[in-house]
Amino acid sequence: ITPASMTIVFLGITIGTIMTMSSSNWLMAWIGLELNMLAILPIISKPKTTRASEATTKYFLTQAIASAMMLLSGTMNAWQTGNWSILELKNKFSTTIMALSLMMKMGAAPIHFWLPEVLQGTTLQTALLITTWQKIAPVTLMYMISNNIQPTILVSAGILSMIIGGLGGINQTQLRKMMAYSSINNLGWTITIMAFFPNMALMNIFTYIIMTTPIFLTMTNMSTKTLQNLSTTWTTSMTMTLSIALLMLSTSGLPPFTGFMPKMLILNELISQKLTTLATLAI
């Protein structure tokens, strides 16, 4: 890929996300997401391998289905209310379909199956892009309609994401798949609190992005893709190995690291809302 085409691709990704975040109309938000999706496909398929082609196809199909669901939801709501405004999503059925489509775009459980496979088939830099920047637009849309989504749907998907993210990461030796399950787990926390305190959900996702970025950059710098590789890096760079270990502990939410702060605030909010059982499940 030439520098000029790469510039166009990255402009597409940036403009698509910004367009979705700043729009108040479902059609404009949908166009932004489509632009974003079409721009990232050449980046995923850049390594000329069968795994990369497979990852590109999986990403395209899941995102296309999610976009179709989103358009269906917006159309049904406009049909009933005569309004395309994002904040006017009143129809319960439309709201449920919209929530599911956004979860699919993010890679939250139970529609998470594409995420570990896509990350495994791409480079570390592309995996970083998918787990961070690509989450911003769907999370923003979910934040905007959080008042209209039934809390039961968000909480059920959130708890399921936490469980699948936690258990799925245990059995992995591939670092990209581990990071994918870490992303699913973190989305679980974000979606759960979205039902009760949307601002805290935004804080949680941005804290996660800030912590995940240096992990991927360190792995790229050290050319590590498996746990086996990571366990031998201390011979070449002790500082890098220590940094990535501390960053991973922070991402997992262990006190006294930064990653513990949003989780503690989320648990505090759940307990103050008399949702002690939910808080216990989250722990």
Tab-separated table of C-alpha atoms in Angstrom, residues 15-240:
chain	number	residue	atom	x	y	z
A	15	ILE	CA	-13.575	10.970	9.661
A	16	GLY	CA	-15.955	7.979	9.969
A	17	THR	CA	-15.625	7.874	13.761
A	18	ILE	CA	-15.856	11.652	14.176
A	19	MET	CA	-18.922	11.772	11.866
A	20	THR	CA	-20.685	9.099	13.950
A	21	MET	CA	-19.794	10.773	17.252
A	22	SER	CA	-20.964	14.222	16.169
A	23	SER	CA	-24.171	13.284	14.336
A	24	SER	CA	-27.663	13.599	15.784
A	25	ASN	CA	-29.273	11.643	12.956
A	26	TRP	CA	-29.287	7.835	12.576
A	27	LEU	CA	-28.523	7.988	8.836
A	28	MET	CA	-25.418	10.133	9.338
A	29	ALA	CA	-24.257	7.916	12.209
A	30	TRP	CA	-24.725	4.852	9.991
A	31	ILE	CA	-22.798	6.464	7.095
A	32	GLY	CA	-19.944	7.280	9.507
A	33	LEU	CA	-19.770	3.668	10.717
A	34	GLU	CA	-19.841	2.345	7.134
A	35	LEU	CA	-17.032	4.697	6.085
A	36	ASN	CA	-15.051	3.604	9.126
A	37	MET	CA	-15.577	-0.102	8.353
A	38	LEU	CA	-14.674	0.174	4.651
A	39	ALA	CA	-11.527	2.164	5.494
A	40	ILE	CA	-10.144	-0.403	7.948
A	41	LEU	CA	-10.604	-3.433	5.641
A	42	PRO	CA	-7.433	-2.704	3.566
A	43	ILE	CA	-5.436	-2.374	6.811
A	44	ILE	CA	-6.618	-5.777	8.111
A	45	SER	CA	-5.907	-7.455	4.757
A	46	LYS	CA	-2.481	-5.764	4.345
A	47	PRO	CA	-0.416	-8.879	5.309
A	48	LYS	CA	-0.773	-11.122	2.254
A	49	THR	CA	-1.641	-14.287	4.214
A	50	THR	CA	-4.686	-16.554	4.262
A	51	ARG	CA	-5.214	-15.711	7.956
A	52	ALA	CA	-5.399	-12.003	7.140
A	53	SER	CA	-7.885	-12.618	4.294
A	54	GLU	CA	-10.007	-14.754	6.632
A	55	ALA	CA	-9.886	-12.074	9.341
A	56	THR	CA	-10.919	-9.391	6.812
A	57	THR	CA	-13.893	-11.487	5.632
A	58	LYS	CA	-15.029	-12.207	9.210
A	59	TYR	CA	-14.736	-8.548	10.171
A	60	PHE	CA	-16.597	-7.374	7.066
A	61	LEU	CA	-19.479	-9.868	7.470
A	62	THR	CA	-20.077	-9.192	11.178
A	63	GLN	CA	-19.867	-5.414	10.746
A	64	ALA	CA	-22.164	-5.537	7.693
A	65	ILE	CA	-24.775	-7.557	9.639
A	66	ALA	CA	-24.514	-5.111	12.572
A	67	SER	CA	-24.924	-2.147	10.177
A	68	ALA	CA	-27.985	-3.778	8.586
A	69	MET	CA	-29.525	-4.317	12.050
A	70	MET	CA	-28.770	-0.704	12.927
A	71	LEU	CA	-30.412	0.583	9.741
A	72	LEU	CA	-33.446	-1.660	10.341
A	73	SER	CA	-33.803	-0.337	13.884
A	74	GLY	CA	-33.501	3.312	12.789
A	75	THR	CA	-35.990	2.788	9.921
A	76	MET	CA	-38.562	1.080	12.187
A	77	ASN	CA	-38.273	3.871	14.735
A	78	ALA	CA	-38.598	6.555	12.024
A	79	TRP	CA	-41.635	4.714	10.644
A	80	GLN	CA	-43.381	4.884	14.028
A	81	THR	CA	-42.208	8.280	15.304
A	82	GLY	CA	-41.528	10.100	12.011
A	83	ASN	CA	-38.131	11.088	13.391
A	84	TRP	CA	-34.542	10.003	12.571
A	85	SER	CA	-33.065	11.682	15.655
A	86	ILE	CA	-30.737	9.484	17.752
A	87	LEU	CA	-32.183	10.820	21.013
A	88	GLU	CA	-35.759	10.011	19.902
A	89	LEU	CA	-35.328	6.217	19.875
A	90	LYS	CA	-38.561	5.402	21.774
A	91	ASN	CA	-39.727	2.095	20.271
A	92	LYS	CA	-38.673	-0.790	22.598
A	93	PHE	CA	-38.148	-3.304	19.781
A	94	SER	CA	-36.027	-0.808	17.789
A	95	THR	CA	-34.008	0.017	20.908
A	96	THR	CA	-33.274	-3.674	21.577
A	97	ILE	CA	-32.136	-4.298	17.979
A	98	MET	CA	-29.997	-1.144	18.095
A	99	ALA	CA	-28.364	-2.226	21.379
A	100	LEU	CA	-27.584	-5.674	19.906
A	101	SER	CA	-26.136	-4.175	16.713
A	102	LEU	CA	-23.867	-1.836	18.724
A	103	MET	CA	-22.735	-4.746	20.912
A	104	MET	CA	-21.924	-6.686	17.739
A	105	LYS	CA	-19.898	-3.745	16.410
A	106	MET	CA	-17.955	-3.513	19.678
A	107	GLY	CA	-17.431	-7.245	20.077
A	108	ALA	CA	-19.338	-7.666	23.347
A	109	ALA	CA	-20.830	-11.028	24.386
A	110	PRO	CA	-22.944	-12.856	23.302
A	111	ILE	CA	-21.978	-11.597	19.794
A	112	HIS	CA	-18.231	-11.596	20.441
A	113	PHE	CA	-17.056	-14.626	18.432
A	114	TRP	CA	-15.505	-12.595	15.611
A	115	LEU	CA	-13.175	-10.507	17.814
A	116	PRO	CA	-10.533	-13.079	18.980
A	117	GLU	CA	-10.369	-14.615	15.479
A	118	VAL	CA	-9.997	-11.273	13.698
A	119	LEU	CA	-7.278	-10.068	16.098
A	120	GLN	CA	-5.386	-13.341	15.712
A	121	GLY	CA	-5.352	-12.937	11.913
A	122	THR	CA	-3.997	-9.365	11.905
A	123	THR	CA	-0.815	-7.556	12.912
A	124	LEU	CA	-0.356	-6.133	16.425
A	125	GLN	CA	-0.800	-2.540	15.172
A	126	THR	CA	-4.129	-3.411	13.507
A	127	ALA	CA	-5.227	-5.324	16.627
A	128	LEU	CA	-4.518	-2.145	18.629
A	129	LEU	CA	-6.673	-0.123	16.208
A	130	ILE	CA	-9.595	-2.596	16.454
A	131	THR	CA	-9.536	-2.831	20.272
A	132	THR	CA	-9.247	0.919	20.866
A	133	TRP	CA	-10.272	3.400	18.120
A	134	GLN	CA	-12.943	1.135	16.583
A	135	LYS	CA	-14.764	0.939	19.932
A	136	ILE	CA	-15.208	4.708	20.317
A	137	ALA	CA	-18.068	5.243	17.797
A	138	PRO	CA	-20.347	2.352	18.974
A	139	VAL	CA	-19.753	3.216	22.657
A	140	THR	CA	-20.669	6.867	21.946
A	141	LEU	CA	-23.925	5.804	20.238
A	142	MET	CA	-24.770	3.467	23.115
A	143	TYR	CA	-24.081	6.324	25.542
A	144	MET	CA	-26.495	8.540	23.602
A	145	ILE	CA	-29.353	5.987	23.727
A	146	SER	CA	-28.536	4.527	27.185
A	147	ASN	CA	-31.625	6.138	28.778
A	148	ASN	CA	-33.923	4.273	26.372
A	149	ILE	CA	-32.327	0.789	26.527
A	150	GLN	CA	-33.873	-1.617	29.043
A	151	PRO	CA	-31.359	-2.084	31.916
A	152	THR	CA	-31.999	-5.862	31.881
A	153	ILE	CA	-30.522	-6.168	28.367
A	154	LEU	CA	-27.422	-4.128	29.211
A	155	VAL	CA	-26.805	-5.872	32.539
A	156	SER	CA	-27.300	-9.374	31.059
A	157	ALA	CA	-24.883	-8.656	28.176
A	158	GLY	CA	-22.440	-6.982	30.575
A	159	ILE	CA	-22.310	-9.886	33.056
A	160	LEU	CA	-22.018	-12.394	30.183
A	161	SER	CA	-19.135	-10.372	28.667
A	162	MET	CA	-17.338	-10.306	32.027
A	163	ILE	CA	-17.665	-14.085	32.442
A	164	ILE	CA	-16.700	-14.962	28.835
A	165	GLY	CA	-13.849	-12.429	28.822
A	166	GLY	CA	-12.462	-13.754	32.099
A	167	LEU	CA	-12.757	-17.459	31.296
A	168	GLY	CA	-11.763	-17.138	27.619
A	169	GLY	CA	-8.454	-15.452	28.413
A	170	ILE	CA	-7.333	-18.200	30.822
A	171	ASN	CA	-6.874	-20.865	28.152
A	172	GLN	CA	-4.858	-18.736	25.701
A	173	THR	CA	-1.168	-18.764	24.791
A	174	GLN	CA	-1.584	-16.241	21.938
A	175	LEU	CA	-1.240	-12.684	23.251
A	176	ARG	CA	-3.589	-11.176	20.641
A	177	LYS	CA	-6.382	-13.560	21.655
A	178	MET	CA	-5.690	-12.789	25.325
A	179	MET	CA	-6.039	-9.074	24.581
A	180	ALA	CA	-9.272	-9.762	22.666
A	181	TYR	CA	-10.780	-11.511	25.717
A	182	SER	CA	-9.479	-8.693	27.916
A	183	SER	CA	-11.346	-6.281	25.628
A	184	ILE	CA	-14.563	-8.362	25.926
A	185	ASN	CA	-14.219	-8.414	29.730
A	186	ASN	CA	-13.709	-4.662	29.888
A	187	LEU	CA	-16.695	-4.051	27.600
A	188	GLY	CA	-18.717	-6.081	30.119
A	189	TRP	CA	-17.914	-3.557	32.849
A	190	THR	CA	-18.659	-0.654	30.470
A	191	ILE	CA	-22.036	-2.044	29.332
A	192	THR	CA	-23.147	-2.995	32.873
A	193	ILE	CA	-22.616	0.489	34.296
A	194	MET	CA	-24.005	2.110	31.094
A	195	ALA	CA	-27.497	1.234	32.357
A	196	PHE	CA	-27.063	3.225	35.609
A	197	PHE	CA	-24.277	5.779	35.182
A	198	PRO	CA	-23.349	6.373	31.494
A	199	ASN	CA	-20.603	8.922	32.298
A	200	MET	CA	-18.725	6.308	34.330
A	201	ALA	CA	-18.971	3.889	31.386
A	202	LEU	CA	-17.183	6.458	29.191
A	203	MET	CA	-14.500	6.950	31.832
A	204	ASN	CA	-13.998	3.171	32.036
A	205	ILE	CA	-13.611	2.665	28.285
A	206	PHE	CA	-11.168	5.576	27.908
A	207	THR	CA	-9.090	4.331	30.869
A	208	TYR	CA	-8.967	0.939	29.141
A	209	ILE	CA	-7.842	2.528	25.843
A	210	ILE	CA	-5.066	4.455	27.640
A	211	MET	CA	-3.829	1.223	29.286
A	212	THR	CA	-4.164	-1.070	26.236
A	213	THR	CA	-2.274	1.206	23.825
A	214	PRO	CA	1.150	0.903	25.570
A	215	ILE	CA	0.690	-2.906	25.936
A	216	PHE	CA	0.255	-3.341	22.169
A	217	LEU	CA	3.056	-0.870	21.395
A	218	THR	CA	5.430	-2.709	23.764
A	219	MET	CA	4.505	-6.072	22.208
A	220	THR	CA	5.109	-4.593	18.744
A	221	ASN	CA	8.463	-3.199	19.836
A	222	MET	CA	9.554	-6.565	21.299
A	223	SER	CA	7.966	-8.616	18.440
A	224	THR	CA	6.172	-10.874	20.942
A	225	LYS	CA	3.026	-12.698	19.864
A	226	THR	CA	2.853	-15.624	22.323
A	227	LEU	CA	3.276	-16.122	26.071
A	228	GLN	CA	6.321	-18.269	25.301
A	229	ASN	CA	7.973	-15.305	23.535
A	230	LEU	CA	7.007	-13.000	26.393
A	231	SER	CA	8.561	-15.303	29.015
A	232	THR	CA	11.984	-15.023	27.329
A	233	THR	CA	12.041	-11.235	26.765
A	234	TRP	CA	13.641	-10.534	30.165
A	235	THR	CA	16.991	-11.671	28.715
A	236	THR	CA	16.970	-8.827	26.150
A	237	SER	CA	15.142	-6.033	28.003
A	238	MET	CA	14.291	-6.251	31.691
A	239	THR	CA	12.619	-2.805	31.681
A	240	MET	CA	10.245	-3.719	28.829
